[in-house]
Coordinates of C-alpha atoms and ligand atoms in Angstrom, one line a residue:
Chain U
X1 CA 27.8 -14.4 9.3
X2 CA 25.3 -14.7 12.2
X3 CA 22.1 -13.6 12.6
X4 CA 20.2 -12.0 15.2
X5 CA 16.3 -10.9 15.5
X6 CA 14.0 -8.8 18.2
X7 CA 11.0 -10.7 18.0
X8 CA 9.5 -7.8 19.9
X9 CA 10.4 -5.6 17.5
X10 CA 9.1 -7.4 14.6
X11 CA 5.9 -6.3 12.8
X12 CA 5.1 -8.8 10.9
X13 CA 6.1 -7.9 7.6
X14 CA 7.6 -11.0 6.1
X15 CA 10.3 -8.9 3.9
X16 CA 13.4 -11.1 5.4
X17 CA 10.9 -14.4 4.8
X18 CA 10.3 -13.7 1.0
X19 CA 14.0 -12.3 0.7
X20 CA 15.8 -15.5 2.6
X21 CA 13.5 -18.3 3.3
X22 CA 16.5 -20.9 4.2
X23 CA 17.2 -18.2 6.7
X24 CA 13.7 -16.4 8.1
X25 CA 10.6 -17.9 9.0
X26 CA 7.3 -16.9 10.7
X27 CA 5.7 -18.5 13.2
X28 CA 2.3 -19.2 13.6
X29 CA 1.6 -15.1 15.0
X30 CA 3.1 -14.2 12.2
X31 CA 6.6 -13.4 14.2
X32 CA 9.9 -13.4 12.5
X33 CA 11.9 -16.8 13.9
X34 CA 15.5 -17.7 12.7
X35 CA 15.7 -21.6 10.7
X36 CA 19.4 -20.5 10.0
X37 CA 21.3 -18.7 13.0
X38 CA 24.8 -18.6 10.5
X39 CA 24.1 -19.1 7.0
X40 CA 26.9 -18.2 4.5
X41 CA 27.4 -14.3 3.9
X42 CA 25.0 -14.0 1.3
X43 CA 23.3 -11.4 -0.9
X44 CA 19.9 -12.5 0.0
X45 CA 20.5 -12.1 3.7
X46 CA 22.0 -9.0 3.7
X47 CA 19.0 -7.6 1.6
X48 CA 16.8 -9.0 4.4
X49 CA 18.5 -7.2 7.1
X50 CA 18.0 -4.0 5.2
X51 CA 14.7 -4.4 4.2
X52 CA 13.5 -5.1 7.5
X53 CA 11.3 -2.0 8.1
X54 CA 11.3 -2.4 12.2
X55 CA 15.0 -3.0 12.8
X56 CA 14.7 -6.3 14.1
X57 CA 17.2 -8.2 11.8
X58 CA 20.8 -7.9 12.9
X59 CA 23.7 -9.1 11.2
X60 CA 27.2 -10.2 12.8
X61 CA 29.7 -10.3 11.1
X62 CA 31.3 -13.1 13.3
Chain M
X1 CA 21.3 23.0 11.0
X2 CA 20.7 24.7 7.8
X3 CA 21.3 27.8 7.9
X4 CA 19.1 29.0 5.2
X5 CA 15.3 29.8 5.4
X6 CA 13.6 26.8 4.2
X7 CA 12.0 27.0 0.6
X8 CA 8.2 27.4 0.3
X9 CA 6.0 25.4 -2.6
X10 CA 3.0 24.3 -3.5
X11 CA 1.1 21.7 -2.3
X12 CA 1.7 18.5 -4.3
X13 CA -1.8 17.8 -5.6
X14 CA -1.0 16.2 -9.0
X15 CA -1.8 18.4 -11.8
X16 CA -3.8 17.3 -15.3
X17 CA -1.5 16.3 -18.1
X18 CA 1.6 16.5 -15.5
X19 CA 4.0 13.4 -15.4
X20 CA 4.1 11.5 -12.4
X21 CA 6.0 11.6 -10.4
X22 CA 6.4 15.3 -10.9
X23 CA 9.9 16.7 -12.0
X24 CA 9.4 19.4 -9.3
X25 CA 10.1 16.5 -6.6
X26 CA 13.6 16.6 -8.0
X27 CA 14.3 19.9 -7.1
X28 CA 13.1 19.5 -3.9
X29 CA 15.6 16.6 -3.0
X30 CA 18.3 19.2 -4.2
X31 CA 17.2 21.5 -1.8
X32 CA 19.4 21.6 1.4
X33 CA 17.4 20.7 4.3
X34 CA 13.5 19.9 3.5
X35 CA 11.3 21.9 1.4
X36 CA 7.5 23.5 3.0
X37 CA 4.3 23.5 2.1
X38 CA 0.5 24.3 2.8
X39 CA -2.2 22.4 3.2
X40 CA -5.6 23.7 1.2
X41 CA -6.2 24.6 4.5
X42 CA -3.1 26.6 5.3
X43 CA -1.9 24.6 7.7
X44 CA 1.8 24.1 7.3
X45 CA 3.3 21.1 6.6
X46 CA 7.5 19.7 5.5
X47 CA 7.6 17.8 2.7
X48 CA 10.2 14.7 2.8
X49 CA 11.3 13.7 -0.7
X50 CA 14.4 12.0 0.1
X51 CA 14.8 8.2 0.3
X52 CA 17.0 8.2 3.2
X53 CA 14.9 11.0 5.1
X54 CA 11.6 9.4 4.1
X55 CA 12.8 6.5 5.8
X56 CA 14.3 8.1 8.7
X57 CA 10.9 10.3 9.3
X58 CA 8.8 6.9 9.0
X59 CA 10.5 5.5 12.0
X60 CA 11.3 8.2 14.0
X61 CA 9.7 8.0 17.3
X62 CA 9.1 11.3 17.9
X63 CA 7.0 11.5 15.0
X64 CA 3.3 10.2 15.6
X65 CA 0.5 8.6 12.9
X66 CA -1.8 10.1 15.2
X67 CA -4.5 12.6 13.8
X68 CA -5.6 13.4 17.2
X69 CA -2.4 15.3 17.7
X70 CA -2.6 19.1 16.8
X71 CA -0.8 19.8 13.6
X72 CA -1.6 16.6 11.9
X73 CA -1.8 16.7 8.0
X74 CA -4.8 16.0 7.0
X75 CA -5.4 17.1 3.2
X76 CA -9.1 17.4 4.0
X77 CA -12.0 16.3 5.3
X78 CA -12.4 12.9 3.1
X79 CA -8.6 12.7 2.7
X80 CA -6.9 11.8 5.2
X81 CA -6.6 9.5 8.3
X82 CA -10.1 9.7 10.3
X83 CA -9.7 9.8 14.1
X84 CA -10.4 6.8 16.5
X85 CA -13.5 8.9 17.8
X86 CA -14.9 8.5 14.2
X87 CA -13.4 5.1 13.5
X88 CA -12.7 3.4 15.9
X89 CA -10.1 0.3 15.3
X90 CA -8.4 2.6 12.5
X91 CA -5.3 1.4 13.4
X92 CA -3.0 3.2 10.5
X93 CA -3.7 6.2 13.1
X94 CA -2.2 5.0 15.7
X95 CA 1.3 4.4 17.3
X96 CA 3.1 2.4 19.4
X97 CA 2.4 0.9 21.6
X98 CA -1.6 1.2 21.3
X99 CA -0.9 0.4 17.4
X100 CA 0.4 -3.1 18.2
X101 CA -2.3 -4.7 19.7
X102 CA -4.3 -4.0 15.9
X103 CA -1.0 -5.2 14.0
X104 CA -0.4 -8.4 16.1
X105 CA -3.7 -9.4 16.1
X106 CA -3.7 -9.0 12.1
X107 CA 0.0 -10.2 10.8
X108 CA -0.9 -14.3 11.3
X109 CA -3.6 -13.6 8.3
X110 CA -1.4 -12.2 6.6
X111 CA 1.9 -13.7 6.6
X112 CA 4.0 -15.1 3.4
X113 CA 2.5 -19.0 4.4
X114 CA -0.9 -17.3 4.3
X115 CA -1.1 -15.5 1.1
X116 CA 0.5 -18.8 0.0
X117 CA -2.2 -20.8 0.7
X118 CA -4.9 -18.0 -1.2
X119 CA -3.2 -18.2 -4.1
X120 CA -5.7 -20.8 -6.2
X121 CA -8.6 -19.2 -4.7
X122 CA -6.9 -15.5 -6.0
X123 CA -6.0 -17.6 -9.7
X124 CA -9.9 -18.6 -9.6
X125 CA -11.1 -14.8 -9.1
X126 CA -8.6 -13.5 -12.1
X127 CA -9.8 -16.2 -14.4
X128 CA -13.0 -15.6 -13.6
X129 CA -12.9 -12.1 -14.5
X130 CA -11.2 -12.5 -17.6
X131 CA -13.6 -15.1 -18.7
X132 CA -16.3 -12.7 -18.2
X133 CA -14.1 -9.8 -19.9
X134 CA -13.7 -12.3 -23.1
X135 CA -17.2 -13.5 -23.0
X136 CA -18.2 -10.3 -23.6
X137 CA -16.8 -9.1 -26.8
X138 CA -13.4 -7.6 -28.0
X139 CA -13.0 -4.6 -25.7
X140 CA -13.3 -3.6 -22.0
X141 CA -12.7 -1.0 -19.3
X142 CA -10.0 -2.7 -17.7
X143 CA -10.4 -0.5 -14.7
X144 CA -14.0 -0.9 -13.6
X145 CA -13.8 -5.0 -15.5
X146 CA -11.1 -6.2 -13.7
X147 CA -8.6 -4.0 -11.9
X148 CA -10.8 -3.2 -9.7
X149 CA -13.4 -6.5 -9.4
X150 CA -10.4 -8.3 -8.9
X151 CA -9.0 -6.9 -5.3
X152 CA -12.5 -6.4 -4.1
X153 CA -13.2 -10.4 -4.7
X154 CA -9.7 -11.0 -3.0
X155 CA -10.9 -9.3 0.3
X156 CA -14.2 -10.9 0.3
X157 CA -12.6 -14.1 0.0
X158 CA -10.1 -13.4 3.0
X159 CA -12.6 -11.7 5.3
X160 CA -15.2 -14.5 4.6
X161 CA -17.7 -13.1 2.8
X162 CA -19.9 -15.8 1.4
X163 CA -20.1 -16.0 -2.5
X164 CA -24.0 -15.4 -2.8
X165 CA -22.8 -11.7 -1.4
X166 CA -19.8 -11.3 -3.2
X167 CA -21.7 -9.3 -5.8
X168 CA -23.2 -6.9 -3.5
X169 CA -20.3 -5.9 -1.5
X170 CA -18.0 -5.7 -4.6
X171 CA -20.6 -3.3 -6.5
X172 CA -20.8 -1.1 -3.1
X173 CA -17.1 -1.1 -2.8
X174 CA -16.8 -0.2 -6.6
X175 CA -19.5 2.7 -5.9
X176 CA -16.8 4.3 -2.9
X177 CA -14.3 4.0 -5.0
X178 CA -15.7 6.0 -8.2
X179 CA -14.7 9.4 -7.8
X180 CA -16.3 10.4 -11.3
X181 CA -18.9 8.0 -11.9
X182 CA -20.9 8.3 -7.9
X183 CA -21.8 11.2 -6.3
X184 CA -21.2 12.2 -2.5
X185 CA -24.1 11.2 -1.5
X186 CA -24.2 7.3 -3.4
X187 CA -20.8 6.8 -1.4
X188 CA -22.3 7.8 1.5
X189 CA -25.0 5.2 1.1
X190 CA -22.2 2.8 -0.1
X191 CA -20.4 2.9 2.6
X192 CA -23.2 2.5 5.7
X193 CA -24.8 -0.4 3.9
X194 CA -21.4 -1.5 4.0
X195 CA -20.6 -1.2 7.2
X196 CA -24.1 -2.9 8.1
X197 CA -23.1 -5.5 6.0
X198 CA -19.3 -6.4 7.5
X199 CA -21.3 -6.0 11.3
X200 CA -24.3 -8.4 10.1
X201 CA -21.0 -10.5 8.6
X202 CA -19.6 -10.3 12.0
X203 CA -23.0 -11.3 13.8
X204 CA -23.1 -14.9 11.7
X205 CA -19.0 -15.9 12.1
X206 CA -20.1 -15.2 15.9
X207 CA -22.6 -17.5 16.0
X208 CA -21.4 -19.9 13.3
X209 CA -17.5 -19.7 13.2
X210 CA -15.7 -20.3 9.9
X211 CA -11.9 -21.2 8.8
X212 CA -11.9 -16.8 7.9
X213 CA -10.0 -14.1 9.4
X214 CA -13.1 -12.9 11.2
X215 CA -13.8 -15.8 12.9
X216 CA -10.2 -15.9 14.1
X217 CA -10.2 -12.4 15.2
X218 CA -13.2 -13.1 17.2
X219 CA -11.7 -16.2 18.9
X220 CA -8.8 -14.1 20.1
X221 CA -10.4 -11.7 21.9
X222 CA -8.0 -9.0 21.6
X223 CA -10.8 -6.6 19.4
X224 CA -13.9 -4.6 20.9
X225 CA -16.9 -5.2 18.9
X226 CA -16.6 -1.3 17.7
X227 CA -13.2 -2.0 16.6
X228 CA -14.1 -5.0 14.8
X229 CA -16.0 -3.4 12.4
X230 CA -13.3 -0.5 12.0
X231 CA -10.4 -2.7 11.0
X232 CA -12.5 -4.8 8.9
X233 CA -13.4 -1.2 6.6
X234 CA -9.4 -0.5 7.1
X235 CA -8.6 -3.3 5.3
X236 CA -10.9 -2.7 3.0
X237 CA -10.3 1.1 1.9
X238 CA -6.6 0.3 2.3
X239 CA -6.4 -3.0 0.3
X240 CA -9.2 -1.7 -2.7
X241 CA -8.5 0.8 -4.7
X242 CA -4.6 0.8 -4.1
X243 CA -4.2 -2.3 -5.4
X244 CA -6.8 -1.5 -8.2
X245 CA -4.5 1.2 -9.6
X246 CA -1.5 -0.3 -9.1
X247 CA -2.4 -2.9 -11.4
X248 CA -4.1 -0.6 -13.8
X249 CA -0.9 1.5 -14.2
X250 CA 1.1 -1.8 -14.5
X251 CA -0.8 -3.1 -17.1
X252 CA -0.1 0.2 -19.3
X253 CA 3.5 0.1 -18.4
X254 CA 3.6 -3.7 -19.4
X255 CA 2.0 -3.0 -22.8
X256 CA 4.5 -0.2 -23.0
X257 CA 7.4 -2.3 -22.2
X258 CA 6.3 -5.8 -23.9
X259 CA 10.1 -7.4 -23.2
X260 CA 9.0 -7.8 -19.7
X261 CA 5.5 -9.5 -19.9
X262 CA 5.9 -12.7 -18.0
X263 CA 9.1 -11.6 -16.0
X264 CA 7.8 -11.6 -12.5
X265 CA 10.4 -9.0 -11.1
X266 CA 7.9 -6.5 -13.4
X267 CA 5.8 -6.8 -10.0
X268 CA 8.3 -5.2 -7.7
X269 CA 9.1 -2.1 -10.2
X270 CA 5.6 -1.7 -10.9
X271 CA 4.9 -1.0 -7.3
X272 CA 8.1 1.2 -7.1
X273 CA 8.0 2.8 -10.5
X274 CA 4.1 4.0 -9.9
X275 CA 4.4 4.5 -6.0
X276 CA 0.6 4.8 -6.0
X277 CA 0.4 5.9 -2.4
X278 CA 2.6 9.1 -2.6
X279 CA 0.1 11.1 -0.3
X280 CA -0.7 7.8 2.0
X281 CA 1.6 8.1 4.8
X282 CA 0.6 11.5 7.0
X283 CA 2.3 12.0 10.0
X284 CA 3.4 14.9 12.8
X285 CA 6.0 15.7 14.7
X286 CA 5.0 15.7 18.9
X287 CA 8.1 16.5 20.0
X288 CA 10.5 19.3 18.2
X289 CA 12.6 16.7 15.9
X290 CA 16.0 17.4 13.1
X291 CA 15.4 16.1 10.0
X292 CA 18.2 16.3 7.3
X293 CA 19.2 19.1 9.2
X294 CA 15.8 20.7 9.4
X295 CA 14.3 21.7 12.6
X296 CA 10.7 20.3 13.0
X297 CA 9.2 22.3 15.7
X298 CA 6.1 20.1 17.4
X299 CA 2.9 20.2 16.4
X300 CA 4.2 20.8 12.9
X301 CA 2.8 18.1 10.2
X302 CA 5.4 16.2 7.5
X303 CA 4.6 14.3 4.6
X304 CA 7.2 11.8 3.3
X305 CA 6.5 11.4 -0.3
X306 CA 7.1 7.7 -1.2
X307 CA 7.0 8.5 -5.1
X308 CA 9.9 10.9 -4.8
X309 CA 11.8 8.5 -2.6
X310 CA 11.4 5.9 -4.7
X311 CA 12.6 8.1 -7.9
X312 CA 15.8 9.4 -5.7
X313 CA 19.0 8.7 -7.9
X314 CA 20.5 8.8 -4.2
X315 CA 18.9 5.0 -3.7
X316 CA 18.2 4.0 -7.8
X317 CA 20.2 3.7 -10.3
X318 CA 18.2 5.5 -13.5
X319 CA 15.1 5.6 -11.2
X320 CA 12.8 7.4 -14.0
X321 CA 13.8 3.5 -15.7
X322 CA 11.0 0.8 -15.8
X323 CA 13.5 -1.6 -14.9
X324 CA 12.6 -5.2 -13.2
X325 CA 16.2 -6.5 -13.2
X326 CA 17.5 -3.8 -11.2
X327 CA 18.7 -5.2 -8.2
X328 CA 17.6 -2.3 -5.5
X329 CA 14.5 -3.5 -3.4
X330 CA 14.1 -1.0 -0.9
X331 CA 11.5 1.1 -2.3
X332 CA 9.0 2.8 0.3
X333 CA 6.3 2.0 -2.5
X334 CA 4.7 0.3 1.1
X335 CA 5.8 2.9 3.4
X336 CA 8.4 1.9 6.0
X337 CA 8.8 1.5 9.8
X338 CA 5.6 -0.6 12.0
X339 CA 2.9 0.6 9.7
X340 CA 4.7 -0.5 6.6
X341 CA 1.5 -2.3 4.8
X342 CA 0.2 -5.1 6.5
X343 CA -1.4 -6.0 3.0
X344 CA 1.7 -6.3 0.9
X345 CA 2.8 -10.0 0.6
X346 CA -1.1 -10.3 -0.6
X347 CA -0.3 -7.6 -3.2
X348 CA 2.5 -9.0 -4.4
X349 CA 0.8 -12.8 -5.1
X350 CA -2.7 -11.0 -6.3
X351 CA -0.3 -8.5 -8.9
X352 CA 1.8 -11.5 -10.0
X353 CA -1.3 -13.7 -11.0
X354 CA -3.0 -10.2 -12.8
X355 CA -0.5 -10.0 -14.6
X356 CA 0.7 -13.3 -16.0
X357 CA -3.1 -14.6 -16.5
X358 CA -4.1 -11.5 -18.7
X359 CA -1.3 -11.4 -20.6
X360 CA -1.4 -15.5 -21.1
X361 CA -4.8 -15.5 -22.0
X362 CA -5.0 -12.6 -23.8
X363 CA -2.3 -12.2 -26.2
X364 CA -3.4 -9.7 -28.4
X365 CA -3.9 -7.3 -25.4
X366 CA -3.6 -3.1 -26.9
X367 CA -4.0 -0.1 -25.8
X368 CA -8.1 1.0 -27.3
X369 CA -6.9 5.2 -26.7
X370 CA -3.5 6.4 -27.4
X371 CA -1.9 6.3 -23.9
X372 CA -1.4 10.3 -23.6
X373 CA -5.5 10.3 -23.7
X374 CA -5.7 8.1 -20.6
X375 CA -7.4 9.3 -17.9
X376 CA -5.3 9.7 -15.2
X377 CA -6.4 10.7 -11.3
X378 CA -5.0 13.9 -10.0
X379 CA -8.0 14.7 -7.7
X380 CA -7.9 12.0 -4.8
X381 CA -4.9 11.1 -2.9
X382 CA -3.7 8.0 -4.5
X383 CA -2.9 7.9 -8.1
X384 CA -4.4 5.7 -10.8
X385 CA -6.5 5.7 -13.8
X386 CA -10.1 6.3 -14.0
X387 CA -10.5 4.0 -17.0
X388 CA -8.6 1.9 -19.2
X389 CA -10.1 1.3 -22.6
X390 CA -8.5 -2.0 -23.7
X391 CA -9.2 -3.9 -27.1
X392 CA -7.9 -7.5 -28.2
Ligands
HEM401 C1 -0.5 -1.9 -4.3 C2 -1.3 -2.1 -3.2 C3 -0.8 -1.2 -2.3 C4 -0.2 0.2 -1.7 C5 0.9 0.6 -2.4 C6 -0.2 -0.1 -0.4 C7 0.5 0.9 0.1 C8 0.3 1.3 1.5 C9 1.1 1.8 2.4 C10 2.0 3.3 1.9 C11 0.7 2.0 4.2 C12 1.9 2.5 5.1 C13 0.6 4.3 5.4 C14 1.3 4.8 6.4 O1 2.7 4.9 7.2 O2 0.9 5.4 7.7 C15 -0.1 1.2 4.0 C16 -0.8 0.5 5.1 C17 -1.5 -0.7 5.2 N1 -1.8 -0.9 4.0 FE1 -1.3 -1.6 2.7 N2 -1.0 -0.6 0.3 C18 -1.5 -1.5 -0.9 C19 -2.2 -3.0 -0.7 C20 -3.1 -3.2 0.6 C21 -4.1 -4.3 0.9 C22 -4.5 -5.4 -0.6 C23 -4.5 -4.8 2.4 C24 -5.0 -5.7 3.1 C25 -5.7 -6.2 2.1 C26 -3.5 -3.5 2.6 C27 -4.0 -3.1 4.4 C28 -3.0 -2.1 4.8 C29 -3.3 -1.6 6.2 C30 -4.1 -2.4 6.9 C31 -2.4 -1.0 6.3 C32 -1.9 0.2 7.7 C33 -0.8 -1.0 8.4 C34 -0.7 -0.6 9.6 O3 -0.9 0.5 10.0 O4 0.3 -1.1 10.6 N3 -2.9 -2.2 2.0 N4 -0.3 0.4 2.6
SF4_402 S1 11.2 -8.0 7.8 FE1 11.3 -7.3 9.6 S2 9.5 -7.0 10.5 FE2 9.2 -8.0 9.0 S3 8.8 -10.4 9.8 FE3 10.9 -10.2 8.8 S4 11.7 -9.8 11.3 FE4 9.5 -9.0 10.9

């Protein structure tokens, strides 16, 4: 699976970091960063994509 | 587009003795399109009760959070979102892009990492309140003695209120929240005293910056002086009674479901289950917009009811069961979209520590009155308890 994020949309709610800390992090400004852009397809990562309130996270199936 | 006439229902103020969320929500959800209601002032307002629709409303660009728009559904003069003219910096009432400047300035203070750093201070606060209750005897009012002071003290730590002033800060914030125990005049005085105190604190941090939120906000230079006090009041108001009500209701639920005591998953489930902020997210359509096949005209108010959404069987299996082991995590107790609660990660840590320490330190904790006799709040925006008499 491949992850992309749109930092301009991120509202820093941190839902992604709580769900999948090995894939997402927040920078010093509280904005999303990707730690691992090619994680294994796992439930925690899908949850992060689903929970993000601002639609900043896209999961690609390639 | 729905062809049937929308159904008109009572405004969803809670009624004494009625369970929460009220069974009426179930009917509304099963009704095609949306149901329509009237605010106490007579204005029309759409009620949104399905999980999917609540998320759709809270992310729709044609739907605004700004009370300056005609038709914004403030519930009364004191229940709703103040306009910028009344409290500059009250950014929950702004839309993008104005909203984003405030949000961006504040999110570094509420990241998962920053909140983890606050853990020891929160643990200390919780321990101190438990020490005080134990020292005072074998019973307490868990609302006044624990659920209210803990979030107030945590916010005072966050803002950098010096320890000597924390009692003052806590007592004034408590007066603001006590709908029953304080008069309008006392609340008005307490608000003024707090604003004056906050302004003084900002002046002090300007001269002698410290390692705290106010000093960092000042250093960032993103907020005007008058916005600063509005932002700080918002943090205080948004984070106090919400958290307190959730802690109190959560403790009752854990006492009734003791098999979940000590399981941290209970935190998320008490948030969903109680959904204390049911009447907090208020919106207005700024253009004609369709939700669930229902046409909402520009200038009509919309209330996404988060408690209804969180008990929608389409989104949560057996929604009325308290089940911390459930796998669905997409509750909207903190709202959704760009205004989703800024303090949510702080609340999670606070609640986890509060539940854990309370049951660890007071294993014999029990209700001092039958659960039916607990005084539920049905007269405010938030649901919660006026008092929670306990013994051990
Ligand atoms: C259990 C406790 C809490 C609940 C249930 C809760 C609920 C909510 C909800 C539903 C919203 C969205 C409002 C909207 O859509 O218009 C919100 C926004 C907000 N909350 Fe919380 N809240 C809680 C605790 C806190 C705490 C502890 C703080 C801060 C110290 C806080 C600060 C805020 C702020 C600043 C906003 C506005 C965010 C924005 O407009 O971008 N909340 N909260
Ligand atoms: S969940 Fe979404 S909004 Fe929140 S920090 Fe992650 S990317 Fe940003």
